Amino acid sequence: MGKKVLILGGGPCGLSAAWELSKSGCNVTVLEKESRVGGLCVTNEYKGYRFDLGGHRFISGDSDLIAKVSKMMGGELLISKRKSVILFGGKTYQYPLSARDVFFKLGLWTNLKALITYALAAFKNLILEKEDVSFEDWVVSRFGRTLYNIFFGPYTEKLWGISPKLISSDWASQRISLISLRDVFFRIFKLRRDTPRTYAQWFYYPRHGIGQMFEMIADDIVKTGGEILLNANVTGLDIHDNTVSGVCYKHNGADKQVECDTVISTIPLPDIIRAFPGHLTKDILWHTDALRFRAVRFLNILVDLTDISENTWMYVSGKRYVMTRIQEPKRRSPFNAPAGKTSIMLELPCSANDEIWSCSPERLLERCVNDLKELGIHIDGKIIDYFTTQVTHGYPVYSLDYRVHRSELLHFLDTYKNLISCGRQGSFRYIFMDTAMEMGIAAALSTMVKDTHKKEDIRLLCSDKAVVEVSCVMR
Ligand SMILES: Cc1cc2nc3c(=O)[nH]c(=O)nc-3n(C[C@H](O)[C@H](O)[C@H](O)COP(=O)(O)OP(=O)(O)OC[C@H]3O[C@@H](n4cnc5c(N)ncnc54)[C@H](O)[C@@H]3O)c2cc1C
């Protein structure tokens, strides 16, 4: 057998790397700490209903990736249409925000206020020429204070649990589809007709939930000679001469160690750094502790109704409502609920161990059903059953200085030539599953090519210089 590649983490990134390597006949093993593969892309089945961790959809600008996945899944990969809305102030707005919709639904007085605050922000920009540091700066300077207070500020604060003043402007520039209020007016008066960025109307989705895609990839890896070890929690690295020579892990509670030639790590960046005992300076530890992740709890409700709405996602912007998004899983695949029934999944961003995280499912249900009623969604008396699920590493928190910490840590890892850290958790980037998969494939290729220049190019894809925002362009 050729050289031994170890992949840490069996989510989309790690599995895609292993898929690429096993198909090429490489000696590859995936170490995954959970009892199943998929990472954030798993589906929980209960009483004939299926719930993802947050309702995923698969979109990619990479036609090779789509072709690969479609070929592997055949008829199991469905195509669905996206329709998302924002619920605010008793009205329903299109998502992404449509200029025309906002203009006509906000009412004369609010439009006037929006115009004045936008003019003030534009004037301030002109004389101060200040850089937009925070999310708040970025949005206010492009949309004015009024629209910020209505749509952007409260949602963002609820999602991240901190003031948008403390969130990097990077997050806004990656996620907001309209460029500025000027852009909005241009669109209303048809002076700009191009499609606003970040919008994809159609998406791919497996018949039995997003988890099916990664279970099938895992089957393919094993069929082509790769190995996947579940319940294998990576705890340490063996280092000799700036090279990782082995990985320590706990397998079903027992301490194990495995030798390797190359490591592709997709576990959270702070965790792979902490796996270097004895090699860490105070500085590195400080950067490691500074990177944080936002957790998410999901309330999954089985409902005795045929349908709730036609929307894939409903964004809830008001701060007084506990959820950020409401989803109806059957809008992704009709097989996510039994015939004639439906379900609802609510996303509740939180911090591990805070009030939402530790709230009993009964209390959470009571609170959410009341919120839903206020939002015009009536399911009381129709609830068949419910359960909650949660993830600790839902979103990498883009604090104001996250780039500095991330870049120092990736720079530290770069000194270990046979180790690549990639994926959403491993590169600490707010990326989607397709980009995580592309990163995994690139990392796998970098372990196979002999040409050092090409190898460095591929490594760059996973490094701090990567332009990973490509995947956001279509959302
Ligand atoms: C609420 C929500 C909704 C989303 N919706 C979409 C969507 O609609 N479309 C989309 O494309 N993307 C979506 N995403 C993003 C998508 O889930 C991620 O981009 C993708 O899962 C990243 O894959 P990954 O392999 O990099 O990381 P992960 O999926 O997080 O996988 C990392 C893996 O590493 C394992 N691991 C961690 N520590 C260890 C350890 N010590 N030892 C061994 N294994 C370990 C974990 O158990 C996990 O399996 C969403 C994310 C969230 C939170």
Short mmCIF file of C-alpha atoms and ligand atoms in Angstrom, two decimals:
data_model
loop_
_atom_site.label_atom_id
_atom_site.label_comp_id
_atom_site.label_asym_id
_atom_site.label_seq_id
_atom_site.Cartn_x
_atom_site.Cartn_y
_atom_site.Cartn_z
CA MET A 1 0.00 0.00 0.00
CA GLY A 2 1.06 3.63 -0.62
CA LYS A 3 1.37 6.32 2.01
CA LYS A 4 -1.15 6.45 4.81
CA VAL A 5 -3.50 9.45 4.85
CA LEU A 6 -5.51 10.10 8.00
CA ILE A 7 -8.60 12.27 7.82
CA LEU A 8 -9.83 13.80 11.04
CA GLY A 9 -13.61 14.36 10.99
CA GLY A 10 -16.23 12.66 8.84
CA GLY A 11 -18.32 15.68 7.79
CA PRO A 12 -18.69 16.86 4.16
CA CYS A 13 -15.10 18.09 3.96
CA GLY A 14 -13.45 15.00 5.47
CA LEU A 15 -15.63 12.56 3.54
CA SER A 16 -15.02 14.36 0.24
CA ALA A 17 -11.27 14.13 0.83
CA ALA A 18 -11.56 10.44 1.68
CA TRP A 19 -13.80 9.84 -1.36
CA GLU A 20 -11.23 11.36 -3.69
CA LEU A 21 -8.36 9.43 -2.10
CA SER A 22 -10.06 6.04 -1.89
CA LYS A 23 -11.15 6.28 -5.55
CA SER A 24 -7.50 6.85 -6.45
CA GLY A 25 -6.50 3.73 -4.54
CA CYS A 26 -4.84 5.56 -1.62
CA ASN A 27 -4.59 4.15 1.87
CA VAL A 28 -7.05 6.37 3.74
CA THR A 29 -8.73 6.24 7.16
CA VAL A 30 -11.34 8.65 8.51
CA LEU A 31 -11.53 9.17 12.28
CA GLU A 32 -14.98 10.49 13.26
CA LYS A 33 -15.93 11.09 16.87
CA GLU A 34 -19.69 10.63 16.46
CA SER A 35 -21.46 7.33 15.89
CA ARG A 36 -22.36 8.34 12.31
CA VAL A 37 -20.88 10.34 9.45
CA GLY A 38 -22.09 13.67 8.04
CA GLY A 39 -21.04 16.29 10.62
CA LEU A 40 -23.55 19.14 10.47
CA CYS A 41 -25.14 17.41 7.45
CA VAL A 42 -27.02 14.59 9.17
CA THR A 43 -30.72 13.76 9.22
CA ASN A 44 -32.64 12.47 12.23
CA GLU A 45 -35.52 10.13 11.55
CA TYR A 46 -38.40 9.85 14.03
CA LYS A 47 -41.81 8.21 13.59
CA GLY A 48 -41.56 8.47 9.80
CA TYR A 49 -40.52 12.16 9.85
CA ARG A 50 -37.06 13.43 8.91
CA PHE A 51 -35.27 16.50 10.25
CA ASP A 52 -31.82 17.79 9.23
CA LEU A 53 -29.80 19.89 11.63
CA GLY A 54 -31.13 23.11 10.21
CA GLY A 55 -32.58 22.15 6.85
CA HIS A 56 -29.72 21.98 4.37
CA ARG A 57 -29.76 22.36 0.62
CA PHE A 58 -27.06 21.57 -1.89
CA ILE A 59 -26.02 24.24 -4.39
CA SER A 60 -22.69 24.57 -6.12
CA GLY A 61 -21.10 26.59 -8.88
CA ASP A 62 -18.76 23.65 -9.50
CA SER A 63 -20.37 21.56 -12.23
CA ASP A 64 -17.87 18.71 -11.66
CA LEU A 65 -18.95 18.43 -8.04
CA ILE A 66 -22.65 18.44 -8.98
CA ALA A 67 -21.99 15.79 -11.65
CA LYS A 68 -20.09 13.59 -9.20
CA VAL A 69 -22.79 13.76 -6.54
CA SER A 70 -25.63 13.32 -9.07
CA LYS A 71 -23.92 10.28 -10.60
CA MET A 72 -23.44 8.69 -7.20
CA MET A 73 -26.98 9.41 -5.98
CA GLY A 74 -28.90 8.82 -9.22
CA GLY A 75 -32.66 9.22 -8.69
CA GLU A 76 -32.16 9.83 -4.96
CA LEU A 77 -31.15 13.44 -5.61
CA LEU A 78 -34.22 15.64 -6.05
CA ILE A 79 -34.40 19.19 -7.33
CA SER A 80 -36.52 21.61 -5.30
CA LYS A 81 -37.50 25.22 -5.70
CA ARG A 82 -36.56 27.70 -3.07
CA LYS A 83 -38.99 30.25 -1.71
CA SER A 84 -37.98 32.10 1.40
CA VAL A 85 -39.53 35.03 3.23
CA ILE A 86 -38.85 37.34 6.16
CA LEU A 87 -41.58 37.74 8.78
CA PHE A 88 -41.54 41.23 10.21
CA GLY A 89 -44.09 43.49 11.89
CA GLY A 90 -47.04 41.36 10.80
CA LYS A 91 -45.93 41.49 7.14
CA THR A 92 -44.15 39.00 4.94
CA TYR A 93 -41.18 40.18 2.88
CA GLN A 94 -39.37 38.30 0.13
CA TYR A 95 -35.94 36.88 0.96
CA PRO A 96 -33.41 37.97 -0.16
CA LEU A 97 -34.88 41.43 0.36
CA SER A 98 -36.43 42.68 -2.81
CA ALA A 99 -36.17 46.40 -3.40
CA ARG A 100 -39.71 46.74 -4.73
CA ASP A 101 -41.20 44.65 -1.93
CA VAL A 102 -39.47 46.63 0.81
CA PHE A 103 -40.40 49.93 -0.76
CA PHE A 104 -44.08 49.14 -1.12
CA LYS A 105 -44.61 47.30 2.18
CA LEU A 106 -42.81 49.60 4.60
CA GLY A 107 -45.26 52.47 4.30
CA LEU A 108 -44.69 56.12 3.48
CA TRP A 109 -43.36 57.31 6.86
CA THR A 110 -40.81 54.50 7.26
CA ASN A 111 -39.68 54.92 3.65
CA LEU A 112 -39.17 58.60 4.32
CA LYS A 113 -37.20 57.87 7.49
CA ALA A 114 -35.18 55.26 5.59
CA LEU A 115 -34.37 57.83 2.92
CA ILE A 116 -33.30 60.48 5.41
CA THR A 117 -31.10 58.13 7.45
CA TYR A 118 -29.58 56.78 4.25
CA ALA A 119 -28.83 60.32 3.04
CA LEU A 120 -27.19 61.07 6.40
CA ALA A 121 -25.08 57.92 6.21
CA ALA A 122 -24.07 58.70 2.60
CA PHE A 123 -23.07 62.23 3.60
CA LYS A 124 -21.05 60.91 6.56
CA ASN A 125 -19.30 58.43 4.29
CA LEU A 126 -18.42 61.21 1.91
CA ILE A 127 -16.78 63.47 4.47
CA LEU A 128 -15.29 60.88 6.84
CA GLU A 129 -14.26 58.15 4.37
CA LYS A 130 -14.27 55.72 7.29
CA GLU A 131 -13.59 52.03 6.85
CA ASP A 132 -16.49 49.72 7.73
CA VAL A 133 -15.13 47.67 10.58
CA SER A 134 -18.23 46.10 12.08
CA PHE A 135 -21.39 44.54 10.66
CA GLU A 136 -23.29 47.57 11.92
CA ASP A 137 -20.92 50.03 10.16
CA TRP A 138 -21.22 48.10 6.90
CA VAL A 139 -25.01 47.95 6.86
CA VAL A 140 -25.69 51.46 8.18
CA SER A 141 -23.35 53.02 5.62
CA ARG A 142 -25.10 51.19 2.76
CA PHE A 143 -28.72 51.15 3.95
CA GLY A 144 -29.03 53.83 6.64
CA ARG A 145 -29.99 53.42 10.29
CA THR A 146 -33.73 52.85 9.76
CA LEU A 147 -33.43 49.76 7.56
CA TYR A 148 -30.61 48.50 9.77
CA ASN A 149 -32.86 48.75 12.84
CA ILE A 150 -35.70 46.96 11.08
CA PHE A 151 -34.14 44.11 9.14
CA PHE A 152 -30.47 43.65 9.81
CA GLY A 153 -29.59 44.57 13.40
CA PRO A 154 -32.10 42.54 15.45
CA TYR A 155 -31.71 39.36 13.36
CA THR A 156 -27.93 39.53 13.46
CA GLU A 157 -27.83 40.13 17.21
CA LYS A 158 -30.15 37.18 17.78
CA LEU A 159 -28.09 34.94 15.50
CA TRP A 160 -24.72 35.74 17.06
CA GLY A 161 -25.75 36.61 20.62
CA ILE A 162 -23.52 39.72 20.58
CA SER A 163 -23.96 43.28 19.39
CA PRO A 164 -23.50 43.70 15.61
CA LYS A 165 -20.94 46.37 16.61
CA LEU A 166 -18.71 43.46 17.67
CA ILE A 167 -19.21 41.39 14.50
CA SER A 168 -16.82 41.80 11.60
CA SER A 169 -18.06 43.54 8.45
CA ASP A 170 -16.85 40.41 6.58
CA TRP A 171 -20.03 38.64 7.54
CA ALA A 172 -22.21 41.38 6.02
CA SER A 173 -20.20 41.55 2.83
CA GLN A 174 -20.55 37.79 2.37
CA ARG A 175 -24.22 37.47 3.23
CA ILE A 176 -26.19 40.53 2.09
CA SER A 177 -27.45 40.39 -1.44
CA LEU A 178 -28.20 44.03 -2.22
CA ILE A 179 -25.19 46.30 -2.30
CA SER A 180 -26.71 49.52 -0.93
CA LEU A 181 -29.88 51.57 -0.75
CA ARG A 182 -28.76 53.29 -3.94
CA ASP A 183 -28.78 49.85 -5.53
CA VAL A 184 -32.32 49.34 -4.15
CA PHE A 185 -33.58 52.50 -5.84
CA PHE A 186 -31.84 51.66 -9.08
CA ARG A 187 -33.69 48.36 -9.05
CA ILE A 188 -37.07 49.91 -8.23
CA PHE A 189 -36.82 52.30 -11.15
CA LYS A 190 -35.41 49.55 -13.36
CA LEU A 191 -32.09 51.32 -13.86
CA ARG A 192 -30.42 48.04 -12.87
CA ARG A 193 -31.83 44.81 -14.19
CA ASP A 194 -29.12 42.32 -13.38
CA THR A 195 -30.00 39.71 -10.74
CA PRO A 196 -28.89 40.73 -7.27
CA ARG A 197 -26.02 38.50 -6.11
CA THR A 198 -26.51 35.66 -3.62
CA TYR A 199 -29.67 34.14 -5.00
CA ALA A 200 -30.28 30.60 -6.08
CA GLN A 201 -33.82 29.59 -6.95
CA TRP A 202 -33.31 25.86 -7.33
CA PHE A 203 -31.40 23.47 -5.18
CA TYR A 204 -30.54 19.80 -4.90
CA TYR A 205 -31.75 17.77 -1.98
CA PRO A 206 -31.64 14.02 -1.30
CA ARG A 207 -34.95 12.18 -1.11
CA HIS A 208 -34.37 11.14 2.54
CA GLY A 209 -32.67 14.20 3.96
CA ILE A 210 -29.24 15.72 3.57
CA GLY A 211 -27.66 12.95 5.67
CA GLN A 212 -28.44 10.45 2.91
CA MET A 213 -25.89 12.14 0.63
CA PHE A 214 -23.04 11.62 3.08
CA GLU A 215 -24.10 8.11 4.07
CA MET A 216 -23.92 7.20 0.38
CA ILE A 217 -20.51 8.86 -0.01
CA ALA A 218 -19.33 6.91 3.07
CA ASP A 219 -20.57 3.63 1.52
CA ASP A 220 -18.64 4.46 -1.64
CA ILE A 221 -15.47 5.18 0.35
CA VAL A 222 -15.66 1.81 2.08
CA LYS A 223 -16.46 0.03 -1.22
CA THR A 224 -13.34 1.53 -2.81
CA GLY A 225 -11.09 0.39 0.04
CA GLY A 226 -11.18 3.37 2.45
CA GLU A 227 -11.73 2.90 6.17
CA ILE A 228 -14.09 4.90 8.38
CA LEU A 229 -13.75 4.59 12.16
CA LEU A 230 -16.77 5.91 14.06
CA ASN A 231 -16.73 6.83 17.77
CA ALA A 232 -13.06 7.77 17.25
CA ASN A 233 -12.40 11.03 19.08
CA VAL A 234 -9.06 12.61 18.09
CA THR A 235 -7.22 13.72 21.22
CA GLY A 236 -3.58 14.30 20.27
CA LEU A 237 -0.86 14.41 17.60
CA ASP A 238 2.59 12.83 17.64
CA ILE A 239 5.11 15.27 16.22
CA HIS A 240 8.67 14.61 15.10
CA ASP A 241 10.77 17.20 13.24
CA ASN A 242 7.81 19.39 12.29
CA THR A 243 6.01 16.39 10.90
CA VAL A 244 2.92 14.66 12.23
CA SER A 245 3.92 11.02 12.58
CA GLY A 246 0.80 9.73 14.31
CA VAL A 247 -2.59 10.59 15.74
CA CYS A 248 -3.98 9.61 19.16
CA TYR A 249 -7.67 9.04 19.60
CA LYS A 250 -10.17 7.48 21.94
CA HIS A 251 -12.09 4.69 20.27
CA ASN A 252 -15.17 3.58 22.17
CA GLY A 253 -13.45 4.84 25.31
CA ALA A 254 -10.08 3.07 24.74
CA ASP A 255 -6.87 5.03 24.00
CA LYS A 256 -5.52 4.26 20.52
CA GLN A 257 -2.74 5.55 18.30
CA VAL A 258 -2.21 5.28 14.56
CA GLU A 259 0.80 6.18 12.42
CA CYS A 260 0.45 8.28 9.27
CA ASP A 261 2.27 10.00 6.44
CA THR A 262 -0.25 12.81 5.92
CA VAL A 263 -3.11 14.32 7.95
CA ILE A 264 -6.12 16.21 6.61
CA SER A 265 -7.86 17.71 9.62
CA THR A 266 -11.44 19.00 9.41
CA ILE A 267 -12.08 19.17 13.15
CA PRO A 268 -12.45 22.66 14.69
CA LEU A 269 -9.29 24.75 14.28
CA PRO A 270 -8.91 25.39 18.05
CA ASP A 271 -9.22 21.63 18.71
CA ILE A 272 -6.48 20.58 16.28
CA ILE A 273 -4.22 23.23 17.79
CA ARG A 274 -4.94 21.94 21.31
CA ALA A 275 -3.90 18.47 20.08
CA PHE A 276 -0.26 19.74 20.04
CA PRO A 277 0.66 19.35 23.71
CA GLY A 278 4.11 20.62 24.58
CA HIS A 279 4.47 22.56 21.33
CA LEU A 280 2.26 25.55 22.10
CA THR A 281 3.41 29.03 23.04
CA LYS A 282 1.33 31.38 25.20
CA ASP A 283 0.57 33.42 22.08
CA ILE A 284 -0.80 30.44 20.18
CA LEU A 285 -2.94 29.47 23.15
CA TRP A 286 -4.27 33.01 23.33
CA HIS A 287 -5.27 32.97 19.65
CA THR A 288 -6.81 29.52 20.12
CA ASP A 289 -8.98 30.64 23.03
CA ALA A 290 -10.11 33.72 21.09
CA LEU A 291 -11.91 31.73 18.37
CA ARG A 292 -15.45 30.84 19.35
CA PHE A 293 -18.37 29.02 17.76
CA ARG A 294 -22.07 29.75 18.08
CA ALA A 295 -24.23 26.77 19.04
CA VAL A 296 -27.70 26.05 17.65
CA ARG A 297 -30.60 24.16 19.18
CA PHE A 298 -33.33 22.83 16.89
CA LEU A 299 -36.92 22.25 17.94
CA ASN A 300 -38.43 19.59 15.66
CA ILE A 301 -42.22 19.36 15.77
CA LEU A 302 -44.37 16.64 14.12
CA VAL A 303 -47.60 18.30 13.02
CA ASP A 304 -50.99 16.84 12.16
CA LEU A 305 -51.64 19.24 9.27
CA THR A 306 -51.08 18.78 5.54
CA ASP A 307 -49.11 21.98 5.01
CA ILE A 308 -48.02 25.04 6.89
CA SER A 309 -46.71 27.31 4.16
CA GLU A 310 -45.11 27.17 0.75
CA ASN A 311 -41.78 28.49 2.05
CA THR A 312 -38.49 26.69 2.32
CA TRP A 313 -37.36 29.11 5.00
CA MET A 314 -39.07 31.83 7.00
CA TYR A 315 -36.63 34.25 8.61
CA VAL A 316 -37.85 35.83 11.85
CA SER A 317 -36.16 39.14 12.38
CA GLY A 318 -37.79 40.46 15.63
CA LYS A 319 -35.62 40.07 18.74
CA ARG A 320 -38.55 39.11 20.94
CA TYR A 321 -39.02 35.87 19.05
CA VAL A 322 -36.67 33.14 20.13
CA MET A 323 -36.14 31.55 16.69
CA THR A 324 -34.18 32.93 13.73
CA ARG A 325 -35.64 30.61 11.10
CA ILE A 326 -38.72 28.44 10.68
CA GLN A 327 -38.58 25.56 8.25
CA GLU A 328 -41.00 23.01 6.95
CA PRO A 329 -38.87 19.96 5.99
CA LYS A 330 -41.31 18.69 3.37
CA ARG A 331 -40.61 21.81 1.28
CA ARG A 332 -37.21 20.20 0.66
CA SER A 333 -38.37 16.65 0.05
CA PRO A 334 -41.96 15.35 0.25
CA PHE A 335 -40.45 12.25 1.90
CA ASN A 336 -39.51 14.24 5.00
CA ALA A 337 -43.03 13.72 6.41
CA PRO A 338 -45.61 10.92 6.07
CA ALA A 339 -48.32 11.43 3.44
CA GLY A 340 -50.89 14.03 4.50
CA LYS A 341 -48.77 15.30 7.41
CA THR A 342 -46.14 17.95 7.88
CA SER A 343 -43.59 19.17 10.40
CA ILE A 344 -41.82 22.31 11.53
CA MET A 345 -38.23 22.88 12.54
CA LEU A 346 -37.16 25.97 14.43
CA GLU A 347 -33.56 27.17 14.63
CA LEU A 348 -32.64 28.62 17.99
CA PRO A 349 -29.09 30.03 18.05
CA CYS A 350 -27.55 29.92 21.52
CA SER A 351 -24.36 29.39 23.47
CA ALA A 352 -23.60 25.95 24.86
CA ASN A 353 -25.06 25.87 28.40
CA ASP A 354 -27.03 29.13 28.18
CA GLU A 355 -30.76 29.41 28.90
CA ILE A 356 -31.91 28.16 25.48
CA TRP A 357 -29.36 25.35 25.39
CA SER A 358 -30.41 24.03 28.81
CA CYS A 359 -34.16 24.77 28.61
CA SER A 360 -36.37 21.67 28.92
CA PRO A 361 -37.98 20.59 25.61
CA GLU A 362 -41.46 21.11 27.15
CA ARG A 363 -40.73 24.72 28.16
CA LEU A 364 -39.07 25.40 24.80
CA LEU A 365 -42.10 24.06 22.95
CA GLU A 366 -44.47 26.21 25.00
CA ARG A 367 -42.43 29.32 24.32
CA CYS A 368 -42.05 28.60 20.61
CA VAL A 369 -45.70 27.71 20.02
CA ASN A 370 -46.64 31.10 21.52
CA ASP A 371 -44.12 32.86 19.26
CA LEU A 372 -45.48 30.97 16.24
CA LYS A 373 -49.04 31.98 17.12
CA GLU A 374 -47.99 35.65 17.22
CA LEU A 375 -46.35 35.19 13.84
CA GLY A 376 -49.60 33.79 12.42
CA ILE A 377 -48.66 30.08 12.46
CA HIS A 378 -51.16 28.05 14.48
CA ILE A 379 -50.12 24.52 15.37
CA ASP A 380 -51.49 24.16 18.93
CA GLY A 381 -53.83 21.18 19.13
CA LYS A 382 -52.09 19.70 16.06
CA ILE A 383 -48.78 18.65 17.63
CA ILE A 384 -48.19 14.89 17.34
CA ASP A 385 -44.81 14.86 19.07
CA TYR A 386 -41.57 16.87 19.27
CA PHE A 387 -37.90 16.57 20.13
CA THR A 388 -34.85 18.79 20.19
CA THR A 389 -31.39 18.37 18.68
CA GLN A 390 -28.33 20.60 19.02
CA VAL A 391 -24.88 21.37 17.72
CA THR A 392 -22.05 23.12 19.56
CA HIS A 393 -20.18 24.26 16.42
CA GLY A 394 -22.99 25.77 14.31
CA TYR A 395 -21.33 29.01 13.22
CA PRO A 396 -17.76 30.31 13.51
CA VAL A 397 -18.11 33.67 15.29
CA TYR A 398 -16.69 36.44 13.10
CA SER A 399 -15.68 38.76 15.92
CA LEU A 400 -13.92 42.01 14.99
CA ASP A 401 -10.47 40.47 15.32
CA TYR A 402 -11.20 36.90 14.20
CA ARG A 403 -9.00 37.24 11.10
CA VAL A 404 -5.91 37.93 13.16
CA HIS A 405 -6.47 34.88 15.38
CA ARG A 406 -7.36 32.59 12.49
CA SER A 407 -4.44 33.68 10.40
CA GLU A 408 -1.93 33.22 13.26
CA LEU A 409 -3.23 29.70 13.87
CA LEU A 410 -3.22 28.68 10.20
CA HIS A 411 0.26 30.13 9.90
CA PHE A 412 1.35 28.00 12.87
CA LEU A 413 -0.12 24.89 11.22
CA ASP A 414 1.61 25.71 7.92
CA THR A 415 4.94 24.86 9.57
CA TYR A 416 3.80 21.21 9.73
CA LYS A 417 4.11 20.28 6.07
CA ASN A 418 2.18 17.02 6.17
CA LEU A 419 -0.87 18.56 7.91
CA ILE A 420 -3.70 20.48 6.23
CA SER A 421 -6.55 21.99 8.24
CA CYS A 422 -9.64 22.67 6.15
CA GLY A 423 -13.46 22.68 6.03
CA ARG A 424 -15.86 24.95 7.88
CA GLN A 425 -14.50 24.12 11.32
CA GLY A 426 -10.90 23.50 10.31
CA SER A 427 -10.48 26.78 8.42
CA PHE A 428 -12.85 28.71 10.73
CA ARG A 429 -14.84 30.02 7.79
CA TYR A 430 -18.55 30.54 7.32
CA ILE A 431 -18.71 28.28 4.28
CA PHE A 432 -21.38 25.99 2.92
CA MET A 433 -21.19 22.28 2.34
CA ASP A 434 -20.20 22.55 -1.33
CA THR A 435 -17.17 24.70 -0.47
CA ALA A 436 -16.31 22.34 2.38
CA MET A 437 -16.45 19.46 -0.14
CA GLU A 438 -14.32 21.36 -2.66
CA MET A 439 -11.78 22.08 0.06
CA GLY A 440 -11.69 18.41 1.01
CA ILE A 441 -11.13 17.38 -2.61
CA ALA A 442 -8.39 20.00 -3.03
CA ALA A 443 -6.70 18.83 0.17
CA ALA A 444 -6.83 15.22 -1.07
CA LEU A 445 -5.31 16.21 -4.43
CA SER A 446 -2.52 18.09 -2.67
CA THR A 447 -1.46 14.88 -0.96
CA MET A 448 -1.28 13.07 -4.31
CA VAL A 449 0.47 15.49 -6.69
CA LYS A 450 4.22 15.30 -7.03
CA ASP A 451 4.77 18.77 -8.51
CA THR A 452 5.58 20.97 -5.48
CA HIS A 453 4.30 24.19 -7.11
CA LYS A 454 0.98 22.65 -7.92
CA LYS A 455 0.88 21.18 -4.43
CA GLU A 456 1.36 24.64 -2.93
CA ASP A 457 -1.40 26.06 -5.14
CA ILE A 458 -3.78 23.45 -3.85
CA ARG A 459 -2.71 24.00 -0.25
CA LEU A 460 -3.51 27.67 -0.73
CA LEU A 461 -7.13 26.74 -1.36
CA CYS A 462 -7.30 25.59 2.23
CA SER A 463 -5.13 28.34 3.65
CA ASP A 464 -5.89 31.82 4.86
CA LYS A 465 -5.46 33.26 1.37
CA ALA A 466 -8.30 31.18 -0.03
CA VAL A 467 -11.11 32.94 -1.80
CA VAL A 468 -13.87 30.81 -0.43
CA GLU A 469 -16.61 33.40 -0.74
CA VAL A 470 -17.40 31.90 -4.16
CA SER A 471 -19.98 29.69 -2.54
CA CYS A 472 -21.75 32.68 -1.02
CA VAL A 473 -22.22 34.29 -4.41
CA MET A 474 -25.23 32.15 -5.14
CA ARG A 475 -27.09 32.03 -1.84
C1 LIG B 1 -28.15 25.61 10.78
C2 LIG B 1 -27.27 25.36 9.60
C3 LIG B 1 -27.80 25.33 8.33
C4 LIG B 1 -26.98 25.11 7.22
N1 LIG B 1 -27.54 25.07 5.97
C5 LIG B 1 -26.76 24.83 4.90
C6 LIG B 1 -27.33 24.72 3.59
O1 LIG B 1 -28.54 24.85 3.41
N2 LIG B 1 -26.50 24.47 2.54
C7 LIG B 1 -25.15 24.31 2.71
O2 LIG B 1 -24.46 24.06 1.72
N3 LIG B 1 -24.59 24.40 3.93
C8 LIG B 1 -25.35 24.65 5.03
N4 LIG B 1 -24.78 24.72 6.27
C9 LIG B 1 -23.31 24.58 6.38
C10 LIG B 1 -22.84 23.12 6.33
O3 LIG B 1 -23.46 22.39 7.37
C11 LIG B 1 -21.33 23.10 6.52
O4 LIG B 1 -20.73 23.94 5.57
C12 LIG B 1 -20.71 21.73 6.38
O5 LIG B 1 -21.29 20.80 7.27
C13 LIG B 1 -19.22 21.83 6.68
O6 LIG B 1 -18.63 20.56 6.57
P1 LIG B 1 -17.28 20.22 7.36
O7 LIG B 1 -16.95 18.82 7.07
O8 LIG B 1 -16.29 21.27 7.07
O9 LIG B 1 -17.67 20.40 8.93
P2 LIG B 1 -18.67 19.55 9.82
O10 LIG B 1 -19.91 19.22 9.08
O11 LIG B 1 -18.83 20.31 11.09
O12 LIG B 1 -17.87 18.20 10.11
C14 LIG B 1 -16.80 18.14 11.02
C15 LIG B 1 -16.72 16.73 11.56
O13 LIG B 1 -15.62 16.61 12.47
C16 LIG B 1 -16.01 15.78 13.54
N5 LIG B 1 -15.12 16.04 14.70
C17 LIG B 1 -15.03 17.16 15.46
N6 LIG B 1 -14.12 17.00 16.43
C18 LIG B 1 -13.60 15.76 16.27
C19 LIG B 1 -12.60 15.01 16.94
N7 LIG B 1 -11.94 15.51 18.00
N8 LIG B 1 -12.31 13.76 16.51
C20 LIG B 1 -12.95 13.23 15.43
N9 LIG B 1 -13.91 13.89 14.76
C21 LIG B 1 -14.23 15.14 15.17
C22 LIG B 1 -17.44 16.19 13.81
O14 LIG B 1 -18.13 15.22 14.58
C23 LIG B 1 -17.96 16.32 12.38
O15 LIG B 1 -18.47 15.11 11.90
C24 LIG B 1 -25.57 24.94 7.40
C25 LIG B 1 -25.03 24.96 8.69
C26 LIG B 1 -25.86 25.17 9.78
C27 LIG B 1 -25.27 25.20 11.17
#
